[in-house]
């Protein structure tokens, strides 16, 4: 292995944390890791690898035939017809070399100026593919953010993008890594080219490609097992994990994969989000394309977990991350760190790290989102749309409850074998941990759910038969088709790392509650004794002060509650409910006029302020406006403290435009403040400081509800 210190090359925007090489234990652990990844089937066989190469060769022939056909049809002269060409490039997991058996191949077709996207790519090429017997499951998506065609070619899944360059002839040795390739290109072409450009840049910016690939395979597998691998759900996708792993490789350039995996968790457990992850300094370029820059772009200031792409124009690849999903991922990073430390002490192994997350054991309450359609094609379209909107439901619940109710979206959908045109999604629900469960008011999210369904039903391609319903269910009511084999387990998982931690948390929480109660009782007795003497006025004043202290304690002292990896819900299920039925079911007759109707059982309606405070748009507070005006964006600075592998992701302040630091990055040290997700509509922005003034504290307890359906 080439030593980075010897060849003098530095990777990344900071100095490495450690240049140390592997120990004997690292070598042993890395061999164990590689064998583990092999045994779980993450590597494709040689036969499938050859088939992929053959399929890519066939695809290259198809697009070259296509470009000749449309060039001839458009009457180009003989020279241009002879030179007409289109090129195929790969990106994503296949280009990075971390794809597994059955994975699709992300491909890009680059064509000349006369081959249009709408008329030729989604016209003539689509027609050609539809007529080929070796092409199946053809699915064009022309109106996507990045237009593409999905299909299978000889059984291999292909996602094909198109980039239309302002050139009459596409050279066979085209280098798309040059920024000049973006000159005069339309936005869709820039986005399509970005995948290939970012992938190639990542491979250039890591010190050891093989170690990077093994570590990335490990982290991708871990993220999928732990339920945090999904960009559309608000977690991280393939490119995000690749960028995070690449940064760790830069910080530990001589480490083997086992150590890189351990340091991955150590670094990102201590990372101070929203400081961005950068593989290189950001180049503003000379083409005028918008890059990620919170100094100029207010929306960029709102990103919770910025992971910046290294190719121009630099973008945040993780803009979907919300407060809830960031909380879940940081919790998983901490779990990974703890297990890696236990592995170093021979108290855990790779099986422990890769234990699947028991989603349907982790919470007591869930939202079940059911969708259906009239036929398979409609269901596919409906699923794609609903999946792209589910993240909005998480954001709406967070916003309308001021982060008091936390959501954990499941990254996969489930289908009941007895209902082939039906699909279900699930979200775990929990009260914000550390917030007292006591309080006189109950909580109602029916209007939030109704607003979400109204948004989903605004789908432009909606047709009769496309249905959606949102129901609140208890853990015991989870349908059996979500479990392996359709059989509900008779008992919860025992003996796993997570179950042991849940037990420890319960014991710790019980002890904390007992300590808190004893302390409060002793405090009350002390105050009662101190006011037992004196005149009546003093006694009265003392009584008033004692009552005031009790109220203050009841409203502001954080009471620990038993939490089982998210099970921090109120122990009193009769106190209130999560209401997921639409408001119109209880308040309206389907029209705009209100009607008098007795609410169904277990549905709580507010007649006073709480529901209005949740639903009524509020003007932005002065503090929020000042925050937007004076926000300073931070960049990480990694420091090596003493001889320890301690990470300090320090904040940084934006310098004047054009200024750079000694390492080439346009940022210097400073302070940064965390941001909340901003509402979709500006009038609903409310700063957390104003939330604390709202009284009384909402009580969170849950009961199941009747089902709710709408179009």
PDB file of N, CA and C in Angstrom, residues 137 166 178 185 417 537 709:
ATOM      1  N   UNK A 137     -39.692  -4.166 -19.630  1.00  0.00           N
ATOM      2  CA  UNK A 137     -39.995  -3.239 -18.528  1.00  0.00           C
ATOM      3  C   UNK A 137     -39.528  -1.819 -18.833  1.00  0.00           C
ATOM      4  N   UNK A 166     -24.081  21.149 -26.959  1.00  0.00           N
ATOM      5  CA  UNK A 166     -24.177  22.062 -28.106  1.00  0.00           C
ATOM      6  C   UNK A 166     -23.062  21.829 -29.124  1.00  0.00           C
ATOM      7  N   UNK A 178     -14.122  17.898 -17.777  1.00  0.00           N
ATOM      8  CA  UNK A 178     -13.770  19.301 -17.970  1.00  0.00           C
ATOM      9  C   UNK A 178     -14.998  20.190 -17.785  1.00  0.00           C
ATOM     10  N   UNK A 185     -24.924  24.537 -21.897  1.00  0.00           N
ATOM     11  CA  UNK A 185     -25.783  23.357 -21.708  1.00  0.00           C
ATOM     12  C   UNK A 185     -27.019  23.743 -20.903  1.00  0.00           C
ATOM     13  N   UNK A 417     -49.960  -9.878  -0.158  1.00  0.00           N
ATOM     14  CA  UNK A 417     -50.085 -10.808  -1.283  1.00  0.00           C
ATOM     15  C   UNK A 417     -51.536 -10.984  -1.712  1.00  0.00           C
ATOM     16  N   UNK A 537     -48.718  36.731  56.968  1.00  0.00           N
ATOM     17  CA  UNK A 537     -48.383  37.252  55.633  1.00  0.00           C
ATOM     18  C   UNK A 537     -47.185  36.518  55.074  1.00  0.00           C
ATOM     19  N   UNK A 709     -60.311   7.196   4.979  1.00  0.00           N
ATOM     20  CA  UNK A 709     -60.061   7.019   3.557  1.00  0.00           C
ATOM     21  C   UNK A 709     -60.438   8.287   2.819  1.00  0.00           C
TER      22      UNK A 709
END
